[in-house]
Structure formats: C-alpha cells, structure tokens
Amino acid sequence: MKSLALASIVAGLLFTGAAYAQSGDDLLKSKGCLGCHDMQTKKVGPAYKDVAAKYKGKSGAEATIIGELKEGKGHPMKVSASDAELKSMVERVLAAK
Ligand code: HEC
C-alpha cells in the first residue's frame, strides 16, 4: 500500500512538471513572436531558420540573443519573458532549419 501511495505522488509530480514546462514552440506562439517571425519565411522580422544559420557555429550565440531580446537592443522591442522562457525560445530559434 505504501509503495502505491508513493507511486501516485511521483506520477502527480511528473504530471505537474509536464503541465508547467512550456516548449519553445508554445512560447514563441504565446509570446506573440510569430506575429513578426516565421520559422521558414521572412515577415516583419527575419525567418528563424536564417537567424539559426547566421549564428551557426558562433560561441555564445544563445547568450547574445537573449541579451538583445531582454534589452531591446538589435530588436525592435524588449521581450518580456522570464530567463527560463527566453532560453527555451532562443534554443528553439537556433534549432530552426
Ligand atoms: C513587432 C515585430 C516583432 C516581434 C513581435 C518580435 N520580433 Fe524578433 N525581430 C523583429 C525584427 C524587425 C528583427 C530584426 C531586427 C534587426 O535586424 O535589426 C527581429 C530579430 C529577431 C531575432 C534575431 C536577432 C539577431 O541577432 O539576429 C531574434 C532571435 C528574434 N527577433 C526573436 C524574437 C522572439 C523570441 C520574439 C518573441 C518573444 C520576437 N522576436 C518578437 C521583429 C519582431
């Protein structure tokens, strides 16, 4: 009985974790990035696959871009998102092909 209770607690935690962790894709949508960006095509802003190509092989690309988005430097507006959200979105952008 004890192990059953434990198993259900663990399952509950896993489930909660999954519900809160939003994927980069979800965040790009919910933060409105896709209003100006598309994975494949240039819109108001550059296509994410072009951004990924531009930064390919550059060290510190993720940190550079997160900085730009946070400060609104090299980006038309400051992006309001937590550090974890920014990281997840930028990782997704840099993985675009
Ligand atoms: C109002 C339109 C608009 C919105 C909304 C927007 N962007 Fe952009 N974004 C741009 C434009 C325009 C550029 C090109 C800026 C430049 O090159 O000077 C850009 C550039 C970028 C770049 C490339 C930066 C670089 O160093 O090359 C990334 C990455 C990016 N945006 C991510 C995002 C993310 C993530 C979001 C959502 C949180 C977002 N953008 C929302 C218009 C937008």
mmCIF file of N, CA and C and ligand atoms in Angstrom:
data_model
loop_
_atom_site.group_PDB
_atom_site.id
_atom_site.type_symbol
_atom_site.label_atom_id
_atom_site.label_comp_id
_atom_site.label_asym_id
_atom_site.label_seq_id
_atom_site.Cartn_x
_atom_site.Cartn_y
_atom_site.Cartn_z
ATOM 1 N N MET A 1 0.824 -1.206 0.000
ATOM 2 C CA MET A 1 0.000 0.000 0.000
ATOM 3 C C MET A 1 0.857 1.254 0.000
ATOM 4 N N LYS A 2 1.936 1.168 0.811
ATOM 5 C CA LYS A 2 2.823 2.310 0.908
ATOM 6 C C LYS A 2 3.414 2.656 -0.470
ATOM 7 N N SER A 3 3.876 1.613 -1.176
ATOM 8 C CA SER A 3 4.518 1.879 -2.461
ATOM 9 C C SER A 3 3.507 2.422 -3.475
ATOM 10 N N LEU A 4 2.270 2.016 -3.328
ATOM 11 C CA LEU A 4 1.249 2.526 -4.244
ATOM 12 C C LEU A 4 1.073 4.036 -4.036
ATOM 13 N N ALA A 5 1.038 4.421 -2.750
ATOM 14 C CA ALA A 5 0.882 5.843 -2.443
ATOM 15 C C ALA A 5 2.061 6.632 -3.006
ATOM 16 N N LEU A 6 3.247 6.074 -2.834
ATOM 17 C CA LEU A 6 4.440 6.743 -3.321
ATOM 18 C C LEU A 6 4.381 6.897 -4.841
ATOM 19 N N ALA A 7 3.978 5.832 -5.491
ATOM 20 C CA ALA A 7 3.903 5.853 -6.955
ATOM 21 C C ALA A 7 2.944 6.940 -7.426
ATOM 22 N N SER A 8 1.856 7.122 -6.715
ATOM 23 C CA SER A 8 0.901 8.115 -7.193
ATOM 24 C C SER A 8 1.418 9.530 -6.937
ATOM 25 N N ILE A 9 2.213 9.699 -5.874
ATOM 26 C CA ILE A 9 2.821 11.019 -5.633
ATOM 27 C C ILE A 9 3.810 11.336 -6.751
ATOM 28 N N VAL A 10 4.642 10.353 -7.084
ATOM 29 C CA VAL A 10 5.629 10.556 -8.143
ATOM 30 C C VAL A 10 4.922 10.869 -9.466
ATOM 31 N N ALA A 11 3.890 10.113 -9.763
ATOM 32 C CA ALA A 11 3.158 10.336 -11.005
ATOM 33 C C ALA A 11 2.572 11.741 -11.012
ATOM 34 N N GLY A 12 2.077 12.170 -9.858
ATOM 35 C CA GLY A 12 1.484 13.502 -9.745
ATOM 36 C C GLY A 12 2.514 14.577 -10.026
ATOM 37 N N LEU A 13 3.714 14.414 -9.475
ATOM 38 C CA LEU A 13 4.780 15.394 -9.689
ATOM 39 C C LEU A 13 5.169 15.457 -11.155
ATOM 40 N N LEU A 14 5.319 14.304 -11.761
ATOM 41 C CA LEU A 14 5.704 14.263 -13.165
ATOM 42 C C LEU A 14 4.665 14.984 -14.003
ATOM 43 N N PHE A 15 3.423 14.732 -13.673
ATOM 44 C CA PHE A 15 2.347 15.323 -14.453
ATOM 45 C C PHE A 15 2.353 16.846 -14.313
ATOM 46 N N THR A 16 2.527 17.327 -13.081
ATOM 47 C CA THR A 16 2.549 18.769 -12.850
ATOM 48 C C THR A 16 3.703 19.406 -13.617
ATOM 49 N N GLY A 17 4.856 18.761 -13.566
ATOM 50 C CA GLY A 17 6.023 19.269 -14.270
ATOM 51 C C GLY A 17 5.727 19.438 -15.739
ATOM 52 N N ALA A 18 5.111 18.446 -16.315
ATOM 53 C CA ALA A 18 4.817 18.472 -17.745
ATOM 54 C C ALA A 18 3.849 19.603 -18.071
ATOM 55 N N ALA A 19 2.901 19.840 -17.166
ATOM 56 C CA ALA A 19 1.892 20.856 -17.436
ATOM 57 C C ALA A 19 2.500 22.261 -17.394
ATOM 58 N N TYR A 20 3.536 22.461 -16.560
ATOM 59 C CA TYR A 20 4.095 23.804 -16.427
ATOM 60 C C TYR A 20 5.195 24.118 -17.418
ATOM 61 N N ALA A 21 5.957 23.101 -17.809
ATOM 62 C CA ALA A 21 7.068 23.367 -18.723
ATOM 63 C C ALA A 21 6.516 23.550 -20.136
ATOM 64 N N GLN A 22 6.559 24.780 -20.622
ATOM 65 C CA GLN A 22 6.077 25.039 -21.974
ATOM 66 C C GLN A 22 7.217 24.867 -22.956
ATOM 67 N N SER A 23 6.953 24.306 -24.075
ATOM 68 C CA SER A 23 8.011 24.115 -25.066
ATOM 69 C C SER A 23 8.342 25.455 -25.723
ATOM 70 N N GLY A 24 9.511 25.514 -26.335
ATOM 71 C CA GLY A 24 9.901 26.711 -27.064
ATOM 72 C C GLY A 24 8.859 27.094 -28.109
ATOM 73 N N ASP A 25 8.335 26.087 -28.774
ATOM 74 C CA ASP A 25 7.321 26.337 -29.804
ATOM 75 C C ASP A 25 6.088 27.018 -29.221
ATOM 76 N N ASP A 26 5.620 26.493 -28.074
ATOM 77 C CA ASP A 26 4.434 27.071 -27.431
ATOM 78 C C ASP A 26 4.694 28.516 -27.033
ATOM 79 N N LEU A 27 5.895 28.755 -26.494
ATOM 80 C CA LEU A 27 6.224 30.104 -26.027
ATOM 81 C C LEU A 27 6.317 31.083 -27.192
ATOM 82 N N LEU A 28 6.918 30.663 -28.282
ATOM 83 C CA LEU A 28 7.030 31.565 -29.437
ATOM 84 C C LEU A 28 5.640 31.994 -29.887
ATOM 85 N N LYS A 29 4.710 31.069 -29.762
ATOM 86 C CA LYS A 29 3.329 31.378 -30.126
ATOM 87 C C LYS A 29 2.694 32.288 -29.071
ATOM 88 N N SER A 30 2.772 31.871 -27.798
ATOM 89 C CA SER A 30 2.038 32.592 -26.764
ATOM 90 C C SER A 30 2.639 33.967 -26.478
ATOM 91 N N LYS A 31 3.928 34.163 -26.754
ATOM 92 C CA LYS A 31 4.549 35.480 -26.521
ATOM 93 C C LYS A 31 4.407 36.388 -27.736
ATOM 94 N N GLY A 32 3.737 35.908 -28.764
ATOM 95 C CA GLY A 32 3.457 36.769 -29.911
ATOM 96 C C GLY A 32 4.612 36.912 -30.902
ATOM 97 N N CYS A 33 5.671 36.140 -30.728
ATOM 98 C CA CYS A 33 6.828 36.243 -31.634
ATOM 99 C C CYS A 33 6.434 35.919 -33.075
ATOM 100 N N LEU A 34 5.494 34.989 -33.213
ATOM 101 C CA LEU A 34 5.159 34.526 -34.559
ATOM 102 C C LEU A 34 4.321 35.540 -35.334
ATOM 103 N N GLY A 35 3.921 36.622 -34.664
ATOM 104 C CA GLY A 35 3.273 37.710 -35.373
ATOM 105 C C GLY A 35 4.267 38.398 -36.313
ATOM 106 N N CYS A 36 5.526 38.419 -35.934
ATOM 107 C CA CYS A 36 6.551 39.075 -36.751
ATOM 108 C C CYS A 36 7.556 38.097 -37.342
ATOM 109 N N HIS A 37 7.590 36.891 -36.826
ATOM 110 C CA HIS A 37 8.566 35.908 -37.294
ATOM 111 C C HIS A 37 7.870 34.641 -37.754
ATOM 112 N N ASP A 38 8.536 33.947 -38.657
ATOM 113 C CA ASP A 38 8.096 32.625 -39.068
ATOM 114 C C ASP A 38 9.345 31.757 -39.068
ATOM 115 N N MET A 39 9.194 30.458 -38.895
ATOM 116 C CA MET A 39 10.355 29.574 -38.909
ATOM 117 C C MET A 39 11.085 29.653 -40.255
ATOM 118 N N GLN A 40 10.292 29.684 -41.337
ATOM 119 C CA GLN A 40 10.845 29.493 -42.676
ATOM 120 C C GLN A 40 10.911 30.756 -43.526
ATOM 121 N N THR A 41 10.013 31.697 -43.248
ATOM 122 C CA THR A 41 9.862 32.820 -44.170
ATOM 123 C C THR A 41 10.087 34.147 -43.465
ATOM 124 N N LYS A 42 10.690 35.091 -44.157
ATOM 125 C CA LYS A 42 10.863 36.419 -43.597
ATOM 126 C C LYS A 42 9.509 37.119 -43.525
ATOM 127 N N LYS A 43 9.179 37.680 -42.373
ATOM 128 C CA LYS A 43 7.956 38.502 -42.262
ATOM 129 C C LYS A 43 8.431 39.897 -41.888
ATOM 130 N N VAL A 44 7.928 40.436 -40.782
ATOM 131 C CA VAL A 44 8.450 41.720 -40.299
ATOM 132 C C VAL A 44 9.897 41.530 -39.849
ATOM 133 N N GLY A 45 10.120 40.437 -39.155
ATOM 134 C CA GLY A 45 11.478 40.083 -38.714
ATOM 135 C C GLY A 45 12.006 38.910 -39.527
ATOM 136 N N PRO A 46 13.279 38.611 -39.368
ATOM 137 C CA PRO A 46 13.894 37.521 -40.138
ATOM 138 C C PRO A 46 13.322 36.145 -39.779
ATOM 139 N N ALA A 47 13.355 35.231 -40.756
ATOM 140 C CA ALA A 47 12.951 33.843 -40.526
ATOM 141 C C ALA A 47 13.900 33.231 -39.496
ATOM 142 N N TYR A 48 13.363 32.439 -38.593
ATOM 143 C CA TYR A 48 14.212 31.845 -37.558
ATOM 144 C C TYR A 48 15.261 30.919 -38.156
ATOM 145 N N LYS A 49 14.943 30.302 -39.295
ATOM 146 C CA LYS A 49 15.985 29.455 -39.875
ATOM 147 C C LYS A 49 17.180 30.305 -40.361
ATOM 148 N N ASP A 50 16.910 31.541 -40.779
ATOM 149 C CA ASP A 50 18.008 32.426 -41.182
ATOM 150 C C ASP A 50 18.812 32.909 -39.970
ATOM 151 N N VAL A 51 18.095 33.143 -38.864
ATOM 152 C CA VAL A 51 18.791 33.533 -37.633
ATOM 153 C C VAL A 51 19.701 32.383 -37.194
ATOM 154 N N ALA A 52 19.160 31.152 -37.232
ATOM 155 C CA ALA A 52 19.948 29.980 -36.843
ATOM 156 C C ALA A 52 21.179 29.853 -37.730
ATOM 157 N N ALA A 53 21.001 30.089 -39.044
ATOM 158 C CA ALA A 53 22.126 29.973 -39.978
ATOM 159 C C ALA A 53 23.181 31.035 -39.681
ATOM 160 N N LYS A 54 22.714 32.256 -39.375
ATOM 161 C CA LYS A 54 23.634 33.364 -39.098
ATOM 162 C C LYS A 54 24.513 33.082 -37.874
ATOM 163 N N TYR A 55 23.903 32.447 -36.860
ATOM 164 C CA TYR A 55 24.635 32.219 -35.614
ATOM 165 C C TYR A 55 25.290 30.848 -35.547
ATOM 166 N N LYS A 56 25.125 30.063 -36.598
ATOM 167 C CA LYS A 56 25.653 28.695 -36.574
ATOM 168 C C LYS A 56 27.155 28.685 -36.281
ATOM 169 N N GLY A 57 27.550 27.885 -35.315
ATOM 170 C CA GLY A 57 28.971 27.752 -35.007
ATOM 171 C C GLY A 57 29.555 28.916 -34.205
ATOM 172 N N LYS A 58 28.738 29.943 -33.891
ATOM 173 C CA LYS A 58 29.248 31.069 -33.099
ATOM 174 C C LYS A 58 29.099 30.748 -31.620
ATOM 175 N N SER A 59 30.160 30.938 -30.886
ATOM 176 C CA SER A 59 30.062 30.637 -29.465
ATOM 177 C C SER A 59 29.321 31.769 -28.762
ATOM 178 N N GLY A 60 28.554 31.408 -27.764
ATOM 179 C CA GLY A 60 27.816 32.408 -27.007
ATOM 180 C C GLY A 60 26.615 32.976 -27.729
ATOM 181 N N ALA A 61 26.189 32.336 -28.822
ATOM 182 C CA ALA A 61 25.058 32.854 -29.599
ATOM 183 C C ALA A 61 23.804 32.981 -28.729
ATOM 184 N N GLU A 62 23.568 31.950 -27.940
ATOM 185 C CA GLU A 62 22.351 31.940 -27.126
ATOM 186 C C GLU A 62 22.325 33.136 -26.168
ATOM 187 N N ALA A 63 23.452 33.347 -25.475
ATOM 188 C CA ALA A 63 23.534 34.450 -24.514
ATOM 189 C C ALA A 63 23.417 35.805 -25.217
ATOM 190 N N THR A 64 24.045 35.943 -26.376
ATOM 191 C CA THR A 64 23.981 37.199 -27.133
ATOM 192 C C THR A 64 22.531 37.532 -27.474
ATOM 193 N N ILE A 65 21.834 36.549 -28.015
ATOM 194 C CA ILE A 65 20.459 36.801 -28.454
ATOM 195 C C ILE A 65 19.549 37.073 -27.257
ATOM 196 N N ILE A 66 19.722 36.308 -26.191
ATOM 197 C CA ILE A 66 18.901 36.543 -25.002
ATOM 198 C C ILE A 66 19.100 37.986 -24.525
ATOM 199 N N GLY A 67 20.350 38.436 -24.539
ATOM 200 C CA GLY A 67 20.652 39.821 -24.146
ATOM 201 C C GLY A 67 19.946 40.831 -25.033
ATOM 202 N N GLU A 68 19.987 40.606 -26.344
ATOM 203 C CA GLU A 68 19.327 41.526 -27.279
ATOM 204 C C GLU A 68 17.830 41.605 -27.017
ATOM 205 N N LEU A 69 17.236 40.446 -26.810
ATOM 206 C CA LEU A 69 15.781 40.413 -26.632
ATOM 207 C C LEU A 69 15.376 41.072 -25.314
ATOM 208 N N LYS A 70 16.178 40.853 -24.299
ATOM 209 C CA LYS A 70 15.876 41.416 -22.976
ATOM 210 C C LYS A 70 16.007 42.922 -22.950
ATOM 211 N N GLU A 71 17.061 43.427 -23.617
ATOM 212 C CA GLU A 71 17.353 44.859 -23.568
ATOM 213 C C GLU A 71 16.654 45.625 -24.677
ATOM 214 N N GLY A 72 16.136 44.914 -25.666
ATOM 215 C CA GLY A 72 15.570 45.599 -26.812
ATOM 216 C C GLY A 72 16.648 46.264 -27.653
ATOM 217 N N LYS A 73 17.864 45.715 -27.614
ATOM 218 C CA LYS A 73 18.951 46.197 -28.480
ATOM 219 C C LYS A 73 19.099 45.233 -29.640
ATOM 220 N N GLY A 74 19.094 45.750 -30.869
ATOM 221 C CA GLY A 74 19.124 44.845 -32.012
ATOM 222 C C GLY A 74 17.806 44.128 -32.169
ATOM 223 N N HIS A 75 16.832 44.563 -31.419
ATOM 224 C CA HIS A 75 15.482 44.015 -31.555
ATOM 225 C C HIS A 75 14.497 45.152 -31.379
ATOM 226 N N PRO A 76 13.447 45.198 -32.201
ATOM 227 C CA PRO A 76 12.528 46.351 -32.156
ATOM 228 C C PRO A 76 11.842 46.551 -30.808
ATOM 229 N N MET A 77 11.696 45.522 -30.023
ATOM 230 C CA MET A 77 11.096 45.759 -28.708
ATOM 231 C C MET A 77 11.696 44.826 -27.673
ATOM 232 N N LYS A 78 11.615 45.269 -26.433
ATOM 233 C CA LYS A 78 12.038 44.414 -25.324
ATOM 234 C C LYS A 78 11.053 43.273 -25.204
ATOM 235 N N VAL A 79 11.583 42.098 -25.004
ATOM 236 C CA VAL A 79 10.713 40.942 -24.853
ATOM 237 C C VAL A 79 10.509 40.692 -23.367
ATOM 238 N N SER A 80 9.257 40.670 -22.927
ATOM 239 C CA SER A 80 9.043 40.363 -21.518
ATOM 240 C C SER A 80 8.758 38.885 -21.345
ATOM 241 N N ALA A 81 9.748 38.214 -20.808
ATOM 242 C CA ALA A 81 9.642 36.782 -20.549
ATOM 243 C C ALA A 81 10.682 36.466 -19.486
ATOM 244 N N SER A 82 10.475 35.393 -18.751
ATOM 245 C CA SER A 82 11.455 35.007 -17.742
ATOM 246 C C SER A 82 12.720 34.503 -18.435
ATOM 247 N N ASP A 83 13.804 34.430 -17.681
ATOM 248 C CA ASP A 83 15.052 33.911 -18.245
ATOM 249 C C ASP A 83 14.867 32.502 -18.790
ATOM 250 N N ALA A 84 14.122 31.684 -18.050
ATOM 251 C CA ALA A 84 13.912 30.306 -18.499
ATOM 252 C C ALA A 84 13.114 30.278 -19.802
ATOM 253 N N GLU A 85 12.133 31.175 -19.890
ATOM 254 C CA GLU A 85 11.326 31.232 -21.120
ATOM 255 C C GLU A 85 12.165 31.712 -22.298
ATOM 256 N N LEU A 86 12.982 32.737 -22.059
ATOM 257 C CA LEU A 86 13.843 33.242 -23.129
ATOM 258 C C LEU A 86 14.784 32.150 -23.621
ATOM 259 N N LYS A 87 15.357 31.415 -22.671
ATOM 260 C CA LYS A 87 16.300 30.366 -23.030
ATOM 261 C C LYS A 87 15.605 29.321 -23.903
ATOM 262 N N SER A 88 14.421 28.940 -23.476
ATOM 263 C CA SER A 88 13.710 27.925 -24.214
ATOM 264 C C SER A 88 13.324 28.399 -25.623
ATOM 265 N N MET A 89 12.944 29.678 -25.742
ATOM 266 C CA MET A 89 12.592 30.210 -27.068
ATOM 267 C C MET A 89 13.830 30.330 -27.957
ATOM 268 N N VAL A 90 14.910 30.847 -27.385
ATOM 269 C CA VAL A 90 16.116 31.054 -28.196
ATOM 270 C C VAL A 90 16.714 29.714 -28.630
ATOM 271 N N GLU A 91 16.643 28.728 -27.746
ATOM 272 C CA GLU A 91 17.107 27.391 -28.152
ATOM 273 C C GLU A 91 16.297 26.880 -29.334
ATOM 274 N N ARG A 92 15.006 27.141 -29.288
ATOM 275 C CA ARG A 92 14.141 26.697 -30.378
ATOM 276 C C ARG A 92 14.493 27.437 -31.675
ATOM 277 N N VAL A 93 14.720 28.755 -31.563
ATOM 278 C CA VAL A 93 15.074 29.543 -32.744
ATOM 279 C C VAL A 93 16.381 29.018 -33.352
ATOM 280 N N LEU A 94 17.367 28.770 -32.495
ATOM 281 C CA LEU A 94 18.676 28.341 -33.003
ATOM 282 C C LEU A 94 18.636 26.925 -33.570
ATOM 283 N N ALA A 95 17.590 26.185 -33.239
ATOM 284 C CA ALA A 95 17.467 24.829 -33.787
ATOM 285 C C ALA A 95 16.663 24.811 -35.081
ATOM 286 N N ALA A 96 16.182 25.996 -35.518
ATOM 287 C CA ALA A 96 15.337 26.042 -36.724
ATOM 288 C C ALA A 96 16.161 25.706 -37.969
ATOM 289 N N LYS A 97 15.544 24.962 -38.860
ATOM 290 C CA LYS A 97 16.212 24.679 -40.133
ATOM 291 C C LYS A 97 15.211 24.896 -41.277
HETATM 292 C C1 HEC B 1 6.933 43.752 -33.799
HETATM 293 C C2 HEC B 1 7.577 42.685 -34.530
HETATM 294 C C3 HEC B 1 8.412 41.681 -33.759
HETATM 295 C C4 HEC B 1 8.022 40.883 -32.717
HETATM 296 C C5 HEC B 1 6.675 40.825 -32.011
HETATM 297 C C6 HEC B 1 9.163 40.045 -32.402
HETATM 298 N N1 HEC B 1 10.202 40.338 -33.239
HETATM 299 FE FE1 HEC B 1 12.064 39.435 -33.244
HETATM 300 N N2 HEC B 1 12.677 40.729 -34.706
HETATM 301 C C7 HEC B 1 11.887 41.671 -35.333
HETATM 302 C C8 HEC B 1 12.705 42.405 -36.297
HETATM 303 C C9 HEC B 1 12.217 43.557 -37.205
HETATM 304 C C10 HEC B 1 14.015 41.855 -36.218
HETATM 305 C C11 HEC B 1 15.251 42.311 -36.997
HETATM 306 C C12 HEC B 1 15.995 43.340 -36.194
HETATM 307 C C13 HEC B 1 17.257 43.792 -36.868
HETATM 308 O O1 HEC B 1 17.905 43.003 -37.549
HETATM 309 O O2 HEC B 1 17.610 44.973 -36.668
HETATM 310 C C14 HEC B 1 13.947 40.796 -35.230
HETATM 311 C C15 HEC B 1 15.020 39.986 -34.894
HETATM 312 C C16 HEC B 1 14.938 38.869 -34.065
HETATM 313 C C17 HEC B 1 15.994 37.919 -33.842
HETATM 314 C C18 HEC B 1 17.369 37.931 -34.480
HETATM 315 C C19 HEC B 1 18.326 38.753 -33.671
HETATM 316 C C20 HEC B 1 19.699 38.728 -34.281
HETATM 317 O O3 HEC B 1 20.659 38.971 -33.542
HETATM 318 O O4 HEC B 1 19.841 38.450 -35.479
HETATM 319 C C21 HEC B 1 15.534 37.001 -32.947
HETATM 320 C C22 HEC B 1 16.261 35.785 -32.391
HETATM 321 C C23 HEC B 1 14.187 37.396 -32.587
HETATM 322 N N3 HEC B 1 13.844 38.539 -33.284
HETATM 323 C C24 HEC B 1 13.395 36.720 -31.696
HETATM 324 C C25 HEC B 1 12.133 37.124 -31.294
HETATM 325 C C26 HEC B 1 11.377 36.489 -30.235
HETATM 326 C C27 HEC B 1 11.837 35.277 -29.440
HETATM 327 C C28 HEC B 1 10.193 37.156 -30.143
HETATM 328 C C29 HEC B 1 9.054 36.918 -29.178
HETATM 329 C C30 HEC B 1 9.344 36.929 -27.769
HETATM 330 C C31 HEC B 1 10.215 38.223 -31.144
HETATM 331 N N4 HEC B 1 11.412 38.170 -31.813
HETATM 332 C C32 HEC B 1 9.181 39.107 -31.392
HETATM 333 C C33 HEC B 1 10.535 41.905 -35.101
HETATM 334 C C34 HEC B 1 9.788 41.327 -34.085
#
